[in-house]
PDB file of C-alpha atoms in Angstrom:
ATOM      1  CA  GLY A 490      43.723   9.269  -2.983  1.00 57.00           C
ATOM      2  CA  GLN A 491      45.343  10.231  -5.900  1.00 65.00           C
ATOM      3  CA  GLN A 492      48.838  10.567  -6.277  1.00 74.00           C
ATOM      4  CA  LEU A 493      51.138  12.220  -8.069  1.00 89.00           C
ATOM      5  CA  ASN A 494      54.495  10.991  -9.398  1.00 93.00           C
ATOM      6  CA  GLN A 495      57.934  12.025  -9.556  1.00 95.00           C
ATOM      7  CA  SER A 496      61.139  12.328 -10.712  1.00 96.00           C
ATOM      8  CA  PRO A 497      63.861  11.453  -9.749  1.00 96.00           C
ATOM      9  CA  GLN A 498      63.629  10.764  -5.948  1.00 94.00           C
ATOM     10  CA  SER A 499      66.989  12.464  -5.495  1.00 95.00           C
ATOM     11  CA  MET A 500      69.941  13.485  -7.164  1.00 94.00           C
ATOM     12  CA  PHE A 501      73.271  14.963  -7.050  1.00 93.00           C
ATOM     13  CA  ILE A 502      74.555  18.101  -9.049  1.00 89.00           C
ATOM     14  CA  GLN A 503      77.930  20.247  -9.476  1.00 92.00           C
ATOM     15  CA  GLU A 504      78.393  23.889  -9.245  1.00 92.00           C
ATOM     16  CA  GLY A 505      77.146  24.823 -13.114  1.00 94.00           C
ATOM     17  CA  GLU A 506      75.493  22.018 -14.666  1.00 94.00           C
ATOM     18  CA  ASP A 507      71.507  21.665 -15.463  1.00 95.00           C
ATOM     19  CA  VAL A 508      69.374  20.249 -13.268  1.00 95.00           C
ATOM     20  CA  SER A 509      66.147  18.578 -14.877  1.00 97.00           C
ATOM     21  CA  MET A 510      62.810  17.074 -13.174  1.00 97.00           C
ATOM     22  CA  ASN A 511      59.605  16.597 -13.859  1.00 97.00           C
ATOM     23  CA  CYS A 512      56.233  15.080 -12.141  1.00 97.00           C
ATOM     24  CA  THR A 513      53.138  12.782 -13.682  1.00 96.00           C
ATOM     25  CA  SER A 514      49.652  12.158 -12.844  1.00 92.00           C
ATOM     26  CA  SER A 515      47.586   9.971 -14.525  1.00 88.00           C
ATOM     27  CA  SER A 516      44.842  12.790 -14.340  1.00 87.00           C
ATOM     28  CA  ILE A 517      44.091  15.710 -16.142  1.00 89.00           C
ATOM     29  CA  PHE A 518      45.241  18.839 -13.830  1.00 90.00           C
ATOM     30  CA  ASN A 519      44.654  22.550 -14.722  1.00 89.00           C
ATOM     31  CA  THR A 520      47.208  24.176 -11.893  1.00 92.00           C
ATOM     32  CA  TRP A 521      50.473  23.195 -11.585  1.00 94.00           C
ATOM     33  CA  LEU A 522      52.678  25.040  -8.866  1.00 95.00           C
ATOM     34  CA  TRP A 523      56.705  23.563  -8.134  1.00 97.00           C
ATOM     35  CA  TYR A 524      57.921  24.436  -4.735  1.00 97.00           C
ATOM     36  CA  LYS A 525      61.618  25.164  -2.450  1.00 97.00           C
ATOM     37  CA  GLN A 526      62.309  23.671   1.246  1.00 96.00           C
ATOM     38  CA  ASP A 527      64.963  23.998   2.399  1.00 95.00           C
ATOM     39  CA  PRO A 528      66.012  22.083   5.209  1.00 89.00           C
ATOM     40  CA  GLY A 529      63.631  23.284   8.878  1.00 88.00           C
ATOM     41  CA  GLU A 530      61.240  25.580   6.397  1.00 92.00           C
ATOM     42  CA  GLY A 531      58.074  25.276   4.887  1.00 95.00           C
ATOM     43  CA  PRO A 532      58.298  24.921   1.216  1.00 96.00           C
ATOM     44  CA  VAL A 533      58.139  28.357  -0.594  1.00 96.00           C
ATOM     45  CA  LEU A 534      55.956  28.568  -3.781  1.00 96.00           C
ATOM     46  CA  LEU A 535      58.568  29.783  -6.942  1.00 97.00           C
ATOM     47  CA  ILE A 536      55.816  28.851 -10.412  1.00 97.00           C
ATOM     48  CA  ALA A 537      53.259  28.535 -10.737  1.00 94.00           C
ATOM     49  CA  LEU A 538      51.596  28.125 -13.820  1.00 95.00           C
ATOM     50  CA  TYR A 539      47.949  28.002 -15.734  1.00 92.00           C
ATOM     51  CA  LYS A 540      47.673  27.022 -18.937  1.00 93.00           C
ATOM     52  CA  ALA A 541      48.481  23.667 -20.935  1.00 94.00           C
ATOM     53  CA  GLY A 542      51.674  24.806 -22.788  1.00 94.00           C
ATOM     54  CA  GLU A 543      52.576  26.988 -20.488  1.00 95.00           C
ATOM     55  CA  LEU A 544      56.647  28.251 -20.083  1.00 97.00           C
ATOM     56  CA  THR A 545      57.021  30.539 -17.480  1.00 96.00           C
ATOM     57  CA  SER A 546      60.900  31.146 -16.146  1.00 96.00           C
ATOM     58  CA  ASN A 547      61.751  32.333 -12.425  1.00 95.00           C
ATOM     59  CA  GLY A 548      65.947  33.778 -12.659  1.00 96.00           C
ATOM     60  CA  ARG A 549      67.639  29.943 -13.622  1.00 97.00           C
ATOM     61  CA  LEU A 550      64.631  28.513 -12.958  1.00 97.00           C
ATOM     62  CA  THR A 551      61.906  27.337 -15.607  1.00 98.00           C
ATOM     63  CA  ALA A 552      59.364  25.313 -14.984  1.00 98.00           C
ATOM     64  CA  GLN A 553      56.298  23.691 -17.738  1.00 97.00           C
ATOM     65  CA  PHE A 554      52.303  23.038 -18.156  1.00 96.00           C
ATOM     66  CA  GLY A 555      52.894  20.027 -20.426  1.00 95.00           C
ATOM     67  CA  ILE A 556      50.375  20.010 -23.193  1.00 95.00           C
ATOM     68  CA  THR A 557      48.407  16.885 -22.119  1.00 93.00           C
ATOM     69  CA  ARG A 558      47.971  18.298 -19.281  1.00 92.00           C
ATOM     70  CA  LYS A 559      49.172  15.235 -17.370  1.00 93.00           C
ATOM     71  CA  ASP A 560      52.522  16.730 -16.184  1.00 95.00           C
ATOM     72  CA  SER A 561      55.066  19.597 -15.683  1.00 97.00           C
ATOM     73  CA  PHE A 562      58.943  20.422 -15.559  1.00 97.00           C
ATOM     74  CA  LEU A 563      61.595  22.158 -14.014  1.00 98.00           C
ATOM     75  CA  ASN A 564      64.554  22.746 -14.891  1.00 98.00           C
ATOM     76  CA  ILE A 565      67.131  25.193 -13.241  1.00 97.00           C
ATOM     77  CA  SER A 566      70.235  26.319 -15.254  1.00 96.00           C
ATOM     78  CA  ALA A 567      73.479  26.241 -13.976  1.00 95.00           C
ATOM     79  CA  SER A 568      73.257  24.698 -10.523  1.00 94.00           C
ATOM     80  CA  ILE A 569      74.139  27.158  -7.465  1.00 93.00           C
ATOM     81  CA  PRO A 570      74.700  25.236  -4.372  1.00 91.00           C
ATOM     82  CA  SER A 571      71.802  27.040  -2.272  1.00 93.00           C
ATOM     83  CA  ASP A 572      70.111  25.292  -4.751  1.00 95.00           C
ATOM     84  CA  VAL A 573      70.719  22.060  -2.640  1.00 95.00           C
ATOM     85  CA  GLY A 574      66.899  21.428  -0.544  1.00 95.00           C
ATOM     86  CA  ILE A 575      63.923  19.293  -1.957  1.00 95.00           C
ATOM     87  CA  TYR A 576      61.706  20.862  -5.093  1.00 97.00           C
ATOM     88  CA  PHE A 577      58.053  19.893  -4.552  1.00 96.00           C
ATOM     89  CA  CYS A 578      55.821  19.474  -7.623  1.00 96.00           C
ATOM     90  CA  ALA A 579      50.878  20.387  -7.246  1.00 94.00           C
ATOM     91  CA  GLY A 580      48.718  20.040  -9.005  1.00 91.00           C
ATOM     92  CA  THR A 581      44.830  20.341  -8.740  1.00 87.00           C
ATOM     93  CA  HIS A 582      41.682  19.468 -10.960  1.00 78.00           C
ATOM     94  CA  HIS A 583      40.671  22.790 -10.183  1.00 63.00           C
ATOM     95  CA  TYR A 584      40.681  26.030 -11.032  1.00 55.00           C
ATOM     96  CA  GLY A 585      40.686  29.092  -7.948  1.00 52.00           C
ATOM     97  CA  GLY A 586      37.895  30.328  -6.214  1.00 45.00           C
ATOM     98  CA  SER A 587      36.938  26.220  -6.516  1.00 45.00           C
ATOM     99  CA  GLN A 588      36.685  23.217  -4.033  1.00 53.00           C
ATOM    100  CA  GLY A 589      39.803  22.200  -4.934  1.00 60.00           C
ATOM    101  CA  ASN A 590      42.683  21.615  -3.253  1.00 79.00           C
ATOM    102  CA  LEU A 591      46.637  20.489  -4.274  1.00 87.00           C
ATOM    103  CA  ILE A 592      47.864  17.150  -4.359  1.00 89.00           C
ATOM    104  CA  PHE A 593      52.251  16.831  -3.857  1.00 91.00           C
ATOM    105  CA  GLY A 594      54.292  14.908  -4.832  1.00 93.00           C
ATOM    106  CA  LYS A 595      57.133  12.910  -3.007  1.00 93.00           C
ATOM    107  CA  GLY A 596      60.097  15.656  -3.801  1.00 94.00           C
ATOM    108  CA  THR A 597      62.878  15.215  -5.403  1.00 96.00           C
ATOM    109  CA  LYS A 598      66.244  16.032  -2.823  1.00 95.00           C
ATOM    110  CA  LEU A 599      68.819  17.992  -4.149  1.00 95.00           C
ATOM    111  CA  SER A 600      72.014  17.336  -2.836  1.00 93.00           C
ATOM    112  CA  VAL A 601      75.377  18.096  -3.673  1.00 84.00           C
ATOM    113  CA  LYS A 602      78.071  16.294  -5.482  1.00 81.00           C
ATOM    114  CA  PRO A 603      80.677  14.577  -2.758  1.00 73.00           C
TER     115      PRO A 603
ATOM    116  CA  ASP B1070      57.485  39.836  10.158  1.00 58.00           C
ATOM    117  CA  ALA B1071      56.957  36.415   9.299  1.00 68.00           C
ATOM    118  CA  ASP B1072      53.613  36.246   7.225  1.00 93.00           C
ATOM    119  CA  VAL B1073      52.477  32.938   8.401  1.00 96.00           C
ATOM    120  CA  THR B1074      53.483  31.810  11.782  1.00 97.00           C
ATOM    121  CA  GLN B1075      53.398  28.453  13.995  1.00 98.00           C
ATOM    122  CA  THR B1076      53.443  28.342  17.874  1.00 97.00           C
ATOM    123  CA  PRO B1077      55.602  25.797  19.307  1.00 97.00           C
ATOM    124  CA  ARG B1078      58.097  25.230  16.675  1.00 96.00           C
ATOM    125  CA  ASN B1079      58.710  22.557  18.164  1.00 97.00           C
ATOM    126  CA  ARG B1080      57.310  19.929  20.638  1.00 97.00           C
ATOM    127  CA  ILE B1081      58.025  16.794  22.331  1.00 97.00           C
ATOM    128  CA  THR B1082      55.008  15.416  24.309  1.00 96.00           C
ATOM    129  CA  LYS B1083      53.812  11.870  25.523  1.00 97.00           C
ATOM    130  CA  THR B1084      51.109   8.776  23.910  1.00 97.00           C
ATOM    131  CA  GLY B1085      47.824  10.036  25.299  1.00 97.00           C
ATOM    132  CA  LYS B1086      48.586  14.552  26.089  1.00 97.00           C
ATOM    133  CA  ARG B1087      46.590  16.634  23.910  1.00 96.00           C
ATOM    134  CA  ILE B1088      48.171  19.042  21.938  1.00 97.00           C
ATOM    135  CA  MET B1089      47.328  22.660  20.676  1.00 98.00           C
ATOM    136  CA  LEU B1090      49.260  23.616  17.649  1.00 98.00           C
ATOM    137  CA  GLU B1091      48.657  27.415  16.263  1.00 98.00           C
ATOM    138  CA  CYS B1092      48.801  29.046  13.091  1.00 98.00           C
ATOM    139  CA  SER B1093      48.841  32.661  12.828  1.00 97.00           C
ATOM    140  CA  GLN B1094      48.735  34.807   9.568  1.00 97.00           C
ATOM    141  CA  THR B1095      49.523  38.220   8.845  1.00 96.00           C
ATOM    142  CA  LYS B1096      49.004  38.145   4.833  1.00 93.00           C
ATOM    143  CA  GLY B1097      44.480  38.512   4.813  1.00 93.00           C
ATOM    144  CA  HIS B1098      43.753  35.237   3.409  1.00 93.00           C
ATOM    145  CA  ASP B1099      40.752  33.953   3.657  1.00 92.00           C
ATOM    146  CA  ARG B1100      41.917  29.828   3.191  1.00 93.00           C
ATOM    147  CA  MET B1101      43.991  27.885   5.703  1.00 95.00           C
ATOM    148  CA  TYR B1102      45.197  24.500   5.844  1.00 96.00           C
ATOM    149  CA  TRP B1103      46.477  22.460   8.152  1.00 97.00           C
ATOM    150  CA  TYR B1104      49.329  19.907   6.212  1.00 96.00           C
ATOM    151  CA  ARG B1105      51.761  17.268   8.221  1.00 96.00           C
ATOM    152  CA  GLN B1106      54.976  15.766   6.187  1.00 95.00           C
ATOM    153  CA  ASP B1107      56.318  11.850   6.762  1.00 92.00           C
ATOM    154  CA  PRO B1108      59.720  11.223   5.563  1.00 84.00           C
ATOM    155  CA  GLY B1109      59.923  10.259   1.469  1.00 79.00           C
ATOM    156  CA  LEU B1110      55.473  10.453   1.325  1.00 80.00           C
ATOM    157  CA  GLY B1111      55.235  13.922   0.998  1.00 84.00           C
ATOM    158  CA  LEU B1112      52.779  17.064   2.262  1.00 92.00           C
ATOM    159  CA  ARG B1113      49.158  15.472   3.088  1.00 92.00           C
ATOM    160  CA  LEU B1114      45.867  18.016   3.977  1.00 93.00           C
ATOM    161  CA  ILE B1115      44.402  17.693   7.178  1.00 95.00           C
ATOM    162  CA  TYR B1116      42.229  20.331   7.497  1.00 96.00           C
ATOM    163  CA  TYR B1117      41.627  23.365   5.321  1.00 94.00           C
ATOM    164  CA  SER B1118      39.167  25.913   5.704  1.00 94.00           C
ATOM    165  CA  PHE B1119      37.645  28.546   3.391  1.00 92.00           C
ATOM    166  CA  ASP B1120      36.431  30.631   5.958  1.00 91.00           C
ATOM    167  CA  VAL B1121      35.979  31.508   9.427  1.00 92.00           C
ATOM    168  CA  LYS B1122      32.349  29.475   9.127  1.00 91.00           C
ATOM    169  CA  ASP B1123      33.730  26.471   6.705  1.00 93.00           C
ATOM    170  CA  ILE B1124      35.890  24.126   8.082  1.00 95.00           C
ATOM    171  CA  ASN B1125      36.323  20.421   5.942  1.00 93.00           C
ATOM    172  CA  LYS B1126      38.181  17.645   5.830  1.00 93.00           C
ATOM    173  CA  GLY B1127      41.331  16.682   4.199  1.00 91.00           C
ATOM    174  CA  GLU B1128      42.926  13.161   3.470  1.00 88.00           C
ATOM    175  CA  ILE B1129      44.185  12.483   6.625  1.00 93.00           C
ATOM    176  CA  SER B1130      41.850  13.611   8.821  1.00 95.00           C
ATOM    177  CA  ASP B1131      40.808  11.135  11.777  1.00 95.00           C
ATOM    178  CA  GLY B1132      43.080  11.963  14.628  1.00 96.00           C
ATOM    179  CA  TYR B1133      43.385  15.625  14.771  1.00 97.00           C
ATOM    180  CA  SER B1134      40.323  18.455  15.132  1.00 97.00           C
ATOM    181  CA  VAL B1135      40.814  21.814  14.530  1.00 97.00           C
ATOM    182  CA  SER B1136      38.883  25.318  15.194  1.00 97.00           C
ATOM    183  CA  ARG B1137      38.969  28.873  12.752  1.00 96.00           C
ATOM    184  CA  GLN B1138      39.149  31.250  15.280  1.00 91.00           C
ATOM    185  CA  ALA B1139      39.730  34.505  12.977  1.00 94.00           C
ATOM    186  CA  GLN B1140      40.551  35.108   9.727  1.00 94.00           C
ATOM    187  CA  ALA B1141      44.486  35.650  10.656  1.00 96.00           C
ATOM    188  CA  LYS B1142      44.074  32.285  13.293  1.00 97.00           C
ATOM    189  CA  PHE B1143      43.651  28.136  12.762  1.00 98.00           C
ATOM    190  CA  SER B1144      44.709  25.285  14.867  1.00 98.00           C
ATOM    191  CA  LEU B1145      45.937  21.836  14.677  1.00 98.00           C
ATOM    192  CA  SER B1146      44.793  19.354  17.812  1.00 98.00           C
ATOM    193  CA  LEU B1147      45.592  15.751  18.309  1.00 97.00           C
ATOM    194  CA  GLU B1148      42.295  15.416  21.420  1.00 93.00           C
ATOM    195  CA  SER B1149      45.007  12.169  21.889  1.00 96.00           C
ATOM    196  CA  ALA B1150      48.448  11.832  20.995  1.00 96.00           C
ATOM    197  CA  ILE B1151      49.847   9.007  19.070  1.00 97.00           C
ATOM    198  CA  PRO B1152      53.516   8.242  18.751  1.00 97.00           C
ATOM    199  CA  ASN B1153      52.480   7.374  14.370  1.00 96.00           C
ATOM    200  CA  GLN B1154      51.061  10.630  14.624  1.00 97.00           C
ATOM    201  CA  THR B1155      55.305  12.005  14.807  1.00 97.00           C
ATOM    202  CA  ALA B1156      55.935  14.406  11.880  1.00 97.00           C
ATOM    203  CA  LEU B1157      56.664  18.316  10.408  1.00 97.00           C
ATOM    204  CA  TYR B1158      52.671  19.567  10.792  1.00 98.00           C
ATOM    205  CA  PHE B1159      52.781  22.895   7.918  1.00 98.00           C
ATOM    206  CA  CYS B1160      49.900  25.674   7.964  1.00 97.00           C
ATOM    207  CA  ALA B1161      49.290  27.188   4.938  1.00 96.00           C
ATOM    208  CA  THR B1162      47.386  30.386   3.173  1.00 95.00           C
ATOM    209  CA  SER B1163      45.934  30.876   0.534  1.00 92.00           C
ATOM    210  CA  LEU B1164      43.575  33.819  -1.281  1.00 86.00           C
ATOM    211  CA  GLN B1165      40.753  32.153  -3.926  1.00 75.00           C
ATOM    212  CA  SER B1166      43.965  30.728  -6.459  1.00 75.00           C
ATOM    213  CA  ASN B1167      45.431  27.626  -6.005  1.00 81.00           C
ATOM    214  CA  GLU B1168      48.619  29.566  -4.879  1.00 90.00           C
ATOM    215  CA  GLN B1169      49.623  27.791  -1.304  1.00 93.00           C
ATOM    216  CA  PHE B1170      52.188  29.875   1.037  1.00 94.00           C
ATOM    217  CA  PHE B1171      53.012  28.069   3.906  1.00 96.00           C
ATOM    218  CA  GLY B1172      54.438  29.282   7.638  1.00 97.00           C
ATOM    219  CA  PRO B1173      57.878  26.835   9.251  1.00 96.00           C
ATOM    220  CA  GLY B1174      56.586  24.189  10.260  1.00 97.00           C
ATOM    221  CA  THR B1175      56.483  23.009  14.133  1.00 97.00           C
ATOM    222  CA  ARG B1176      58.216  20.013  14.606  1.00 96.00           C
ATOM    223  CA  LEU B1177      56.074  16.703  17.006  1.00 97.00           C
ATOM    224  CA  THR B1178      57.262  14.222  18.627  1.00 97.00           C
ATOM    225  CA  VAL B1179      54.749  11.388  20.074  1.00 97.00           C
ATOM    226  CA  LEU B1180      56.448   9.203  22.857  1.00 96.00           C
TER     227      LEU B1180
END
């Protein structure tokens, strides 16, 4: 089935650093979502994007819906220890109200530098 | 109280046993979903339901069945569990938008 390529697979952060991750698709998407999952818990929705070129912030998090509609980016500024976890992108070809379902990337695991 | 709850949170069972995982929600959402998560594979859709009378297969429905007992309840069954069904299982809900809200998950181990 359809796959999303999410990168990097993992990264180490030092407190205060900015973090970037992205997700790409071989086909056009109409919605991009970014989730965070902490150990032992379900994914939590961070940001939803509905228009090409859209740039949306949620605190220190900023996500963009790529102009080509085939990619999305998530940036975390001034990272803090509680940012560690797994970040998932998800997208759908369809607008809400239709039969579309989400396709998930395989995740980017954020860890603290030893 | 959590908006989406799943029971049990952990379950260990043996090959061949029938298992039911339950999901309840107080969000008032019409749409409910069951996903499976395996390490390194992200989330894969098993079944979804857009209302009480609607059931649809997802990407990996073989070996699973579901029942939508009410708007707020959606259960997942493994008729005869096998070891490769060992995974984390998540229920999710949504309105008509694509924004899905997840439960805390059930960790299932099949021996």
